[in-house]
Short mmCIF file of C-alpha atoms and ligand atoms in Angstrom, two decimals:
data_model
loop_
_atom_site.label_atom_id
_atom_site.label_comp_id
_atom_site.label_asym_id
_atom_site.label_seq_id
_atom_site.Cartn_x
_atom_site.Cartn_y
_atom_site.Cartn_z
CA MET A 1 5.56 -37.69 -24.90
CA ALA A 2 9.27 -38.28 -25.59
CA ASP A 3 11.57 -35.30 -25.06
CA SER A 4 12.46 -33.56 -28.30
CA TYR A 5 15.23 -30.98 -28.70
CA ILE A 6 12.45 -28.39 -28.41
CA GLN A 7 12.26 -29.15 -24.68
CA SER A 8 15.78 -27.82 -24.20
CA LEU A 9 15.03 -24.60 -26.05
CA PHE A 10 12.34 -23.12 -23.84
CA ALA A 11 13.13 -19.75 -22.30
CA GLU A 12 13.92 -19.63 -18.59
CA ARG A 13 10.96 -17.30 -18.06
CA ILE A 14 8.55 -20.16 -18.63
CA GLY A 15 10.65 -22.81 -16.90
CA GLY A 16 13.47 -23.46 -19.37
CA SER A 17 14.17 -27.14 -20.05
CA GLN A 18 11.80 -28.03 -17.21
CA TYR A 19 8.84 -26.35 -18.89
CA GLY A 20 5.65 -28.42 -18.55
CA LYS A 21 7.27 -30.98 -16.26
CA SER A 22 6.09 -29.61 -12.93
CA GLN A 23 3.62 -31.82 -11.12
CA ALA A 24 2.17 -28.83 -9.25
CA ILE A 25 -1.53 -28.36 -9.85
CA TYR A 26 -2.67 -24.78 -9.77
CA LYS A 27 -5.73 -23.44 -8.02
CA PHE A 28 -8.05 -23.09 -10.98
CA GLU A 29 -7.11 -26.53 -12.30
CA LYS A 30 -7.80 -28.00 -8.83
CA ILE A 31 -11.24 -26.39 -8.88
CA LYS A 32 -11.95 -27.79 -12.34
CA ARG A 33 -10.84 -31.26 -11.28
CA ALA A 34 -12.93 -31.15 -8.11
CA ARG A 35 -15.96 -30.09 -10.18
CA ARG A 36 -15.42 -32.91 -12.63
CA ALA A 37 -15.11 -35.42 -9.78
CA ALA A 38 -18.27 -34.10 -8.10
CA MET A 39 -20.19 -34.32 -11.38
CA ALA A 40 -18.99 -37.87 -11.97
CA LEU A 41 -20.07 -38.91 -8.47
CA HIS A 42 -23.43 -37.11 -8.61
CA PRO A 43 -24.41 -37.06 -12.29
CA ALA A 44 -28.01 -36.07 -11.59
CA ALA A 45 -27.22 -33.33 -9.08
CA GLU A 46 -26.98 -29.62 -9.77
CA ILE A 47 -23.58 -28.02 -9.32
CA ILE A 48 -24.02 -24.40 -8.28
CA ASP A 49 -21.20 -22.42 -9.79
CA LEU A 50 -20.35 -19.36 -7.71
CA GLY A 51 -16.77 -19.42 -8.93
CA VAL A 52 -17.21 -17.88 -12.36
CA GLY A 53 -15.41 -14.67 -13.14
CA GLU A 54 -17.52 -13.49 -16.04
CA PRO A 55 -21.09 -12.40 -16.79
CA ASP A 56 -23.75 -15.08 -17.12
CA GLU A 57 -25.63 -13.26 -19.87
CA MET A 58 -25.08 -12.26 -23.48
CA ALA A 59 -24.39 -8.75 -24.72
CA PHE A 60 -27.61 -6.76 -25.08
CA PRO A 61 -29.50 -7.33 -28.39
CA GLU A 62 -28.90 -3.75 -29.59
CA VAL A 63 -25.14 -4.23 -29.22
CA VAL A 64 -25.30 -7.50 -31.16
CA GLU A 65 -27.36 -5.72 -33.85
CA LYS A 66 -24.75 -2.99 -34.05
CA LEU A 67 -22.02 -5.59 -34.52
CA CYS A 68 -23.99 -7.26 -37.33
CA ALA A 69 -24.61 -3.96 -39.12
CA GLU A 70 -20.98 -2.89 -38.83
CA ALA A 71 -19.69 -6.32 -39.84
CA ARG A 72 -21.53 -5.96 -43.17
CA LYS A 73 -19.65 -2.76 -44.09
CA PRO A 74 -16.72 -3.43 -46.43
CA GLU A 75 -14.74 -0.55 -44.95
CA ASN A 76 -14.62 -2.37 -41.59
CA ARG A 77 -13.07 -5.55 -42.97
CA GLY A 78 -9.36 -4.83 -42.63
CA TYR A 79 -6.69 -4.37 -40.00
CA ALA A 80 -7.79 -1.85 -37.42
CA ASP A 81 -4.24 -1.19 -36.16
CA ASN A 82 -4.46 1.19 -33.23
CA GLY A 83 -8.13 1.83 -33.91
CA ASP A 84 -10.27 4.48 -35.45
CA ALA A 85 -11.91 7.58 -34.10
CA ALA A 86 -15.35 6.13 -33.27
CA LEU A 87 -14.30 4.17 -30.19
CA LYS A 88 -11.83 6.80 -29.01
CA GLN A 89 -14.45 9.55 -29.14
CA ALA A 90 -17.12 7.38 -27.53
CA ALA A 91 -14.63 6.46 -24.78
CA ALA A 92 -13.78 10.11 -24.09
CA ARG A 93 -17.47 11.03 -23.92
CA TYR A 94 -18.10 8.02 -21.66
CA LEU A 95 -15.32 9.03 -19.29
CA GLU A 96 -16.83 12.50 -19.04
CA LYS A 97 -20.49 11.53 -18.81
CA VAL A 98 -20.21 8.44 -16.61
CA CYS A 99 -17.04 9.05 -14.60
CA GLY A 100 -16.80 12.85 -14.56
CA VAL A 101 -13.38 12.86 -16.28
CA LYS A 102 -13.41 16.03 -18.34
CA ASP A 103 -10.09 16.57 -20.02
CA ILE A 104 -9.26 13.45 -22.04
CA ASN A 105 -8.18 14.08 -25.61
CA PRO A 106 -9.55 11.15 -27.65
CA GLU A 107 -6.87 11.53 -30.31
CA THR A 108 -3.81 11.44 -28.11
CA GLU A 109 -4.92 10.06 -24.76
CA ILE A 110 -6.98 6.98 -25.69
CA ILE A 111 -6.16 3.81 -27.62
CA HIS A 112 -8.31 0.70 -27.69
CA SER A 113 -7.15 -2.68 -26.34
CA ILE A 114 -8.05 -6.23 -27.25
CA GLY A 115 -9.27 -6.48 -23.67
CA THR A 116 -7.67 -5.33 -20.45
CA LYS A 117 -5.70 -8.55 -20.17
CA ALA A 118 -3.95 -7.76 -23.45
CA ALA A 119 -3.22 -4.19 -22.30
CA LEU A 120 -1.79 -5.50 -19.01
CA SER A 121 0.48 -7.82 -20.98
CA ILE A 122 1.66 -5.03 -23.33
CA LEU A 123 2.25 -2.21 -20.85
CA PRO A 124 5.18 -3.85 -18.98
CA ALA A 125 7.21 -3.75 -22.21
CA THR A 126 6.96 0.04 -22.13
CA LEU A 127 8.39 0.48 -18.64
CA VAL A 128 10.12 -2.53 -17.13
CA ASN A 129 13.86 -3.04 -17.42
CA PRO A 130 15.69 -5.92 -15.71
CA GLY A 131 15.91 -5.26 -11.97
CA ASP A 132 13.03 -2.78 -11.86
CA TYR A 133 10.27 -3.32 -9.33
CA VAL A 134 6.53 -3.40 -9.92
CA LEU A 135 4.15 -2.95 -7.01
CA MET A 136 1.17 -5.29 -7.21
CA THR A 137 -1.70 -5.93 -4.83
CA VAL A 138 -2.45 -9.46 -3.57
CA PRO A 139 -4.76 -11.22 -3.82
CA GLY A 140 -5.24 -9.96 -7.34
CA TYR A 141 -5.06 -10.31 -11.07
CA GLY A 142 -1.40 -10.92 -11.72
CA VAL A 143 -1.01 -10.45 -15.50
CA PHE A 144 1.05 -7.23 -15.36
CA GLY A 145 3.42 -8.79 -12.80
CA THR A 146 3.86 -11.97 -14.85
CA HIS A 147 4.92 -9.96 -17.88
CA ALA A 148 7.09 -7.63 -15.77
CA LYS A 149 8.97 -10.74 -14.63
CA TYR A 150 9.29 -11.92 -18.26
CA TYR A 151 11.24 -8.68 -18.83
CA GLY A 152 13.52 -9.34 -15.85
CA GLY A 153 11.57 -7.18 -13.44
CA ASN A 154 10.64 -7.98 -9.84
CA VAL A 155 7.24 -7.91 -8.19
CA HIS A 156 6.71 -6.52 -4.70
CA ASN A 157 3.36 -7.65 -3.33
CA LEU A 158 1.16 -5.35 -1.27
CA PRO A 159 -1.34 -7.38 0.75
CA LEU A 160 -4.97 -6.28 0.74
CA THR A 161 -6.41 -6.82 4.19
CA GLU A 162 -9.80 -6.22 5.73
CA GLU A 163 -8.26 -4.01 8.44
CA LYS A 164 -7.09 -1.59 5.73
CA SER A 165 -10.37 -1.79 3.78
CA PHE A 166 -8.54 -3.84 1.14
CA LEU A 167 -6.47 -0.81 0.10
CA PRO A 168 -2.67 -1.27 -0.09
CA ASP A 169 -0.50 0.27 2.61
CA LEU A 170 1.78 2.47 0.52
CA GLY A 171 3.83 3.27 3.62
CA SER A 172 4.81 -0.37 4.06
CA ILE A 173 7.12 -0.59 1.03
CA PRO A 174 10.79 -1.03 2.03
CA GLY A 175 12.99 1.92 0.94
CA GLU A 176 15.24 -0.26 -1.23
CA VAL A 177 12.23 -1.58 -3.14
CA LEU A 178 10.67 1.86 -3.45
CA LYS A 179 13.85 3.25 -4.98
CA LYS A 180 13.70 0.64 -7.73
CA SER A 181 9.91 0.74 -8.20
CA LYS A 182 8.56 2.01 -11.48
CA VAL A 183 4.92 0.98 -11.53
CA LEU A 184 2.04 0.62 -9.09
CA VAL A 185 -0.79 -1.55 -10.41
CA LEU A 186 -4.20 -1.05 -8.82
CA ASN A 187 -7.63 -2.52 -9.52
CA TYR A 188 -10.86 -1.07 -8.05
CA PRO A 189 -13.53 -2.29 -7.68
CA ASN A 190 -11.19 -5.09 -6.89
CA ASN A 191 -11.03 -8.69 -7.98
CA PRO A 192 -11.31 -10.69 -5.75
CA THR A 193 -12.12 -8.58 -2.69
CA GLY A 194 -14.94 -6.57 -4.28
CA ALA A 195 -13.56 -3.52 -2.45
CA SER A 196 -13.84 -0.03 -3.89
CA ALA A 197 -11.30 2.77 -3.72
CA THR A 198 -12.12 6.25 -2.45
CA PRO A 199 -11.27 9.66 -3.93
CA GLU A 200 -9.04 10.25 -0.89
CA PHE A 201 -7.11 7.05 -1.52
CA PHE A 202 -6.64 7.92 -5.19
CA ALA A 203 -5.44 11.41 -4.20
CA ARG A 204 -2.85 9.77 -1.94
CA VAL A 205 -1.82 7.49 -4.82
CA VAL A 206 -1.20 10.50 -7.10
CA GLU A 207 0.88 12.17 -4.38
CA PHE A 208 2.81 8.94 -3.74
CA ALA A 209 3.45 8.44 -7.47
CA LYS A 210 4.75 11.98 -7.90
CA GLN A 211 6.91 11.78 -4.80
CA HIS A 212 8.53 8.52 -5.85
CA GLN A 213 8.32 9.00 -9.63
CA ILE A 214 6.16 5.96 -10.16
CA VAL A 215 3.66 5.23 -12.92
CA VAL A 216 0.16 4.18 -11.87
CA VAL A 217 -1.76 1.64 -13.92
CA HIS A 218 -5.35 1.45 -12.76
CA ASP A 219 -7.20 -1.62 -14.00
CA ALA A 220 -10.81 -0.43 -14.04
CA ALA A 221 -12.30 -3.62 -15.51
CA TYR A 222 -15.14 -3.54 -12.94
CA ALA A 223 -15.35 0.25 -12.55
CA ALA A 224 -18.78 0.64 -14.09
CA LEU A 225 -20.37 -2.10 -11.98
CA VAL A 226 -21.37 0.01 -9.00
CA PHE A 227 -24.40 -0.51 -6.79
CA GLU A 228 -24.92 3.15 -5.97
CA GLY A 229 -23.59 6.48 -7.19
CA GLN A 230 -21.17 7.12 -10.03
CA PRO A 231 -18.28 4.86 -11.04
CA LEU A 232 -15.02 6.10 -9.54
CA SER A 233 -12.32 6.67 -12.14
CA PHE A 234 -8.72 7.14 -11.09
CA LEU A 235 -8.53 9.71 -13.89
CA ALA A 236 -11.03 11.89 -12.02
CA THR A 237 -8.34 12.49 -9.39
CA PRO A 238 -6.54 15.82 -9.82
CA GLY A 239 -3.09 15.11 -11.28
CA ALA A 240 -3.87 11.49 -12.22
CA LYS A 241 -3.09 12.09 -15.88
CA ASP A 242 0.42 13.25 -14.91
CA VAL A 243 1.18 9.87 -13.38
CA GLY A 244 -0.75 7.13 -15.09
CA VAL A 245 -3.30 5.41 -17.21
CA GLU A 246 -6.58 3.65 -16.62
CA LEU A 247 -7.76 0.50 -18.37
CA HIS A 248 -11.44 0.11 -19.16
CA SER A 249 -13.06 -3.00 -20.55
CA ALA A 250 -16.30 -3.89 -22.31
CA SER A 251 -16.08 -7.42 -20.88
CA LYS A 252 -17.94 -6.91 -17.64
CA THR A 253 -19.37 -3.47 -18.40
CA PHE A 254 -21.46 -4.72 -21.33
CA ASN A 255 -21.39 -8.54 -20.97
CA MET A 256 -18.82 -8.75 -23.78
CA THR A 257 -16.04 -10.92 -22.35
CA GLY A 258 -15.54 -12.98 -25.51
CA TRP A 259 -15.59 -9.97 -27.80
CA ARG A 260 -12.24 -8.73 -26.49
CA CYS A 261 -12.30 -4.98 -26.44
CA GLY A 262 -11.47 -2.17 -24.05
CA PHE A 263 -9.40 0.98 -23.97
CA VAL A 264 -6.37 2.54 -22.32
CA ALA A 265 -6.75 6.21 -21.34
CA GLY A 266 -4.71 8.82 -19.55
CA ASN A 267 -1.15 10.09 -19.74
CA GLU A 268 -0.33 10.94 -23.35
CA LEU A 269 3.25 9.63 -23.26
CA LEU A 270 2.20 6.34 -21.71
CA VAL A 271 -0.70 5.93 -24.15
CA LYS A 272 1.68 6.59 -27.04
CA ALA A 273 4.20 4.03 -25.73
CA TYR A 274 1.39 1.52 -25.24
CA GLY A 275 0.32 2.17 -28.83
CA ASP A 276 3.85 1.64 -30.14
CA VAL A 277 4.25 -1.75 -28.43
CA LYS A 278 0.66 -2.69 -29.26
CA ASP A 279 1.35 -1.96 -32.90
CA ASN A 280 4.09 -4.59 -32.72
CA SER A 281 1.87 -7.06 -30.87
CA ASP A 282 -1.52 -7.03 -32.60
CA SER A 283 -3.22 -5.40 -35.55
CA GLY A 284 -6.17 -4.05 -33.62
CA GLN A 285 -9.60 -5.38 -32.78
CA PHE A 286 -12.15 -5.88 -35.59
CA LEU A 287 -13.63 -2.46 -36.32
CA ALA A 288 -17.19 -3.83 -36.14
CA ILE A 289 -16.51 -4.92 -32.55
CA GLN A 290 -15.03 -1.52 -31.75
CA ARG A 291 -18.14 0.16 -33.13
CA ALA A 292 -20.39 -2.13 -31.08
CA VAL A 293 -18.39 -1.24 -27.96
CA ALA A 294 -18.68 2.44 -28.89
CA HIS A 295 -22.46 1.92 -29.00
CA GLY A 296 -22.31 0.46 -25.50
CA LEU A 297 -20.25 3.37 -24.25
CA GLU A 298 -22.94 5.73 -25.57
CA HIS A 299 -25.55 3.75 -23.59
CA PRO A 300 -24.41 3.47 -19.98
CA GLU A 301 -27.95 2.47 -19.02
CA ILE A 302 -26.98 -1.02 -20.27
CA THR A 303 -24.40 -1.28 -17.49
CA GLU A 304 -26.84 0.17 -14.98
CA LYS A 305 -29.23 -2.70 -15.74
CA ILE A 306 -26.45 -5.27 -15.42
CA ALA A 307 -25.28 -3.75 -12.13
CA ALA A 308 -28.86 -3.67 -10.78
CA LYS A 309 -29.11 -7.40 -11.34
CA TYR A 310 -25.82 -8.06 -9.53
CA SER A 311 -26.92 -5.76 -6.72
CA ARG A 312 -30.17 -7.71 -6.26
CA ARG A 313 -28.32 -11.03 -6.28
CA MET A 314 -25.66 -9.67 -3.94
CA ASP A 315 -28.33 -8.63 -1.38
CA ALA A 316 -29.77 -12.13 -1.46
CA LEU A 317 -26.39 -13.88 -1.29
CA VAL A 318 -25.29 -11.73 1.66
CA GLN A 319 -28.43 -12.87 3.49
CA VAL A 320 -27.87 -16.51 2.63
CA LEU A 321 -24.23 -16.46 3.74
CA SER A 322 -24.96 -14.45 6.87
CA LYS A 323 -27.52 -17.06 7.89
CA ALA A 324 -24.76 -19.65 7.62
CA GLU A 325 -22.65 -17.43 9.96
CA PHE A 326 -20.30 -16.10 7.27
CA LYS A 327 -19.37 -12.45 7.83
CA ALA A 328 -20.73 -11.29 4.51
CA LYS A 329 -20.91 -7.59 3.70
CA LYS A 330 -22.26 -6.29 0.42
CA PRO A 331 -19.51 -4.57 -1.58
CA LYS A 332 -20.12 -1.25 -3.34
CA GLY A 333 -19.45 -2.75 -6.75
CA SER A 334 -18.11 -5.66 -8.88
CA PHE A 335 -19.80 -9.06 -8.82
CA PHE A 336 -17.62 -10.57 -6.13
CA LEU A 337 -18.49 -11.28 -2.53
CA TYR A 338 -15.31 -11.95 -0.56
CA VAL A 339 -15.78 -13.57 2.83
CA LYS A 340 -13.56 -15.07 5.51
CA ALA A 341 -13.32 -18.82 5.09
CA PRO A 342 -14.54 -21.00 7.98
CA LYS A 343 -12.04 -22.94 10.09
CA ALA A 344 -14.31 -25.96 10.43
CA ALA A 345 -17.71 -27.42 9.58
CA ALA A 346 -19.71 -29.63 11.91
CA LYS A 347 -22.51 -31.93 10.82
CA GLU A 348 -25.57 -32.59 12.96
CA GLY A 349 -24.53 -36.17 13.68
CA GLY A 350 -21.38 -34.89 15.36
CA SER A 351 -18.78 -35.34 12.62
CA ARG A 352 -16.56 -32.34 12.16
CA ILE A 353 -14.04 -31.34 9.55
CA GLU A 354 -11.26 -28.80 10.07
CA PHE A 355 -9.90 -26.66 7.27
CA LYS A 356 -6.32 -25.42 7.18
CA THR A 357 -6.72 -23.20 4.15
CA ALA A 358 -9.43 -21.50 2.12
CA GLU A 359 -8.54 -23.94 -0.63
CA ASP A 360 -9.50 -26.83 1.71
CA VAL A 361 -12.88 -25.17 2.28
CA SER A 362 -13.43 -24.60 -1.41
CA GLN A 363 -12.59 -28.21 -2.25
CA TRP A 364 -14.92 -29.42 0.49
CA LEU A 365 -17.74 -27.14 -0.72
CA ILE A 366 -17.52 -28.63 -4.20
CA ALA A 367 -17.21 -32.22 -3.06
CA GLU A 368 -19.80 -32.13 -0.26
CA LYS A 369 -22.19 -29.34 -1.17
CA LEU A 370 -21.69 -29.17 -4.95
CA ILE A 371 -21.04 -25.45 -4.64
CA SER A 372 -18.10 -24.04 -6.56
CA THR A 373 -16.19 -21.01 -5.20
CA VAL A 374 -12.71 -19.56 -5.64
CA PRO A 375 -10.40 -19.70 -2.59
CA TRP A 376 -7.73 -17.09 -1.79
CA ASP A 377 -5.00 -17.77 0.74
CA ASP A 378 -2.70 -14.88 -0.20
CA ALA A 379 -3.60 -12.43 2.57
CA GLY A 380 -5.76 -14.29 5.04
CA ARG A 381 -8.10 -17.15 4.18
CA TYR A 382 -11.03 -16.06 2.06
CA LEU A 383 -13.59 -17.40 -0.37
CA ARG A 384 -14.81 -15.50 -3.40
CA PHE A 385 -18.45 -16.01 -4.31
CA SER A 386 -19.52 -14.59 -7.65
CA VAL A 387 -23.12 -13.55 -8.33
CA THR A 388 -22.77 -14.35 -12.03
CA PHE A 389 -24.26 -17.82 -11.61
CA VAL A 390 -26.53 -18.93 -14.45
CA ALA A 391 -30.27 -18.70 -13.78
CA ARG A 392 -33.08 -19.06 -16.34
CA ASN A 393 -35.18 -16.25 -14.85
CA LEU A 394 -35.92 -14.47 -11.61
CA ALA A 395 -37.80 -17.45 -10.14
CA ASP A 396 -34.85 -19.69 -10.99
CA GLU A 397 -32.48 -17.18 -9.40
CA CYS A 398 -34.51 -17.35 -6.15
CA ARG A 399 -34.59 -21.13 -6.33
CA ILE A 400 -30.81 -21.30 -6.69
CA LEU A 401 -30.29 -18.95 -3.77
CA ASP A 402 -32.69 -21.03 -1.64
CA GLU A 403 -30.80 -24.14 -2.67
CA ILE A 404 -27.48 -22.57 -1.58
CA ALA A 405 -29.09 -21.68 1.78
CA LYS A 406 -30.39 -25.23 2.18
CA ARG A 407 -27.04 -26.86 1.38
CA LEU A 408 -25.05 -24.54 3.64
CA GLY A 409 -27.66 -24.92 6.41
CA GLU A 410 -26.92 -28.65 6.66
CA VAL A 411 -23.74 -27.91 8.61
CA LYS A 412 -22.58 -25.49 11.25
CA PHE A 413 -19.56 -23.47 10.18
CA GLU A 414 -16.97 -22.36 12.72
CA PHE A 415 -14.91 -19.22 12.12
C1 PLP B 1 -9.06 -7.50 -12.40
C2 PLP B 1 -9.23 -7.93 -13.80
N1 PLP B 1 -8.63 -7.25 -14.76
C3 PLP B 1 -8.75 -7.59 -16.04
C4 PLP B 1 -9.49 -8.70 -16.42
C5 PLP B 1 -9.56 -9.06 -17.86
O1 PLP B 1 -10.44 -8.22 -18.51
P1 PLP B 1 -10.62 -8.29 -20.08
O2 PLP B 1 -11.72 -9.24 -20.36
O3 PLP B 1 -10.94 -6.89 -20.47
O4 PLP B 1 -9.33 -8.74 -20.66
C6 PLP B 1 -10.12 -9.45 -15.45
C7 PLP B 1 -10.89 -10.64 -15.85
O5 PLP B 1 -11.35 -11.43 -15.08
C8 PLP B 1 -10.00 -9.07 -14.11
O6 PLP B 1 -10.59 -9.75 -13.14
#
């Protein structure tokens, strides 16, 4: 495509006049390309996709029915703006019933989002001035940081390591950065590590935030997907509402990724500011979708069923990977199993391949074993296996897991 004057007009934040010209291929594109190449080479073979980051099933029929019924109501047809009372009230009741958060005022302390991703892209506008710092965990979901940088902010990365149970070391932040830090973004259960927070950690976060006058944004997109006990909400921590907000999402909680709906809850001032910027960014999610999500929030047993399936698959995948010598440990929630990547793989005939990065391993797994994963090289070398692979039924699920075991068993991994 010939350069037009438009090329010279792009903002520096997306690359300026060089926008779109970089030859760099990013991780997810590399995975896609490797998958396409593997499929072209082995058209009849089955690619096992353990790289997906979203549920493999549809929303439950009753939620779909609710959407249909609400979509037929003329009063739901228009702009929803910052939402109506149904979702807010259902969200407040959900926080109390499911997460033990008692004191959320649905009118002033909750506003819906068109998904957590949208909320993470709106919130930086409320807080970040040029030169401000945002504290983000890596590996992680970087949307807040990307937008913070769009506003001239800086990102300070806090590595999540196995030694620290994949919780950030708040004591490691240099004084100069801390002075300029305005926001700490957390996400538990965590993507990609699958790690969960603890009430003690959240209590420390509240103390840290108060001491350094920092806002906490807790991305709770996977919060409801727990394998035992109650979901842990940051808002259940004493004092949490003084320092931050929590983002909930119907995407993973109710198999509703494409529907785009969630909510922001917590500190009244922050929720109000989010609402003000949101009002200038979107006109609200379709009310019928909001009502369907509200139905889900009134029926947490839906999520319990979804989580039970992931738990069962996780048990089986841990066994399969452990047999192949991976150090796999079942997480307490999410649908991600995060394991150290091998350094090499040896075939029976004697050939051996060494891997420098997790990305090398991931590429090799697709090319050689037709198994797709997501590699992370940000803080150590790890692979993320997701248990949201598509299976027709329970028998098919077992077959796929056996197939993974068979393919991985053809080599000896070295760690
Ligand atoms: C940590 C994390 N936060 C947020 C999202 C996006 O959630 P939503 O579908 O609600 O926008 C994802 C999606 O993968 C995620 O992994």
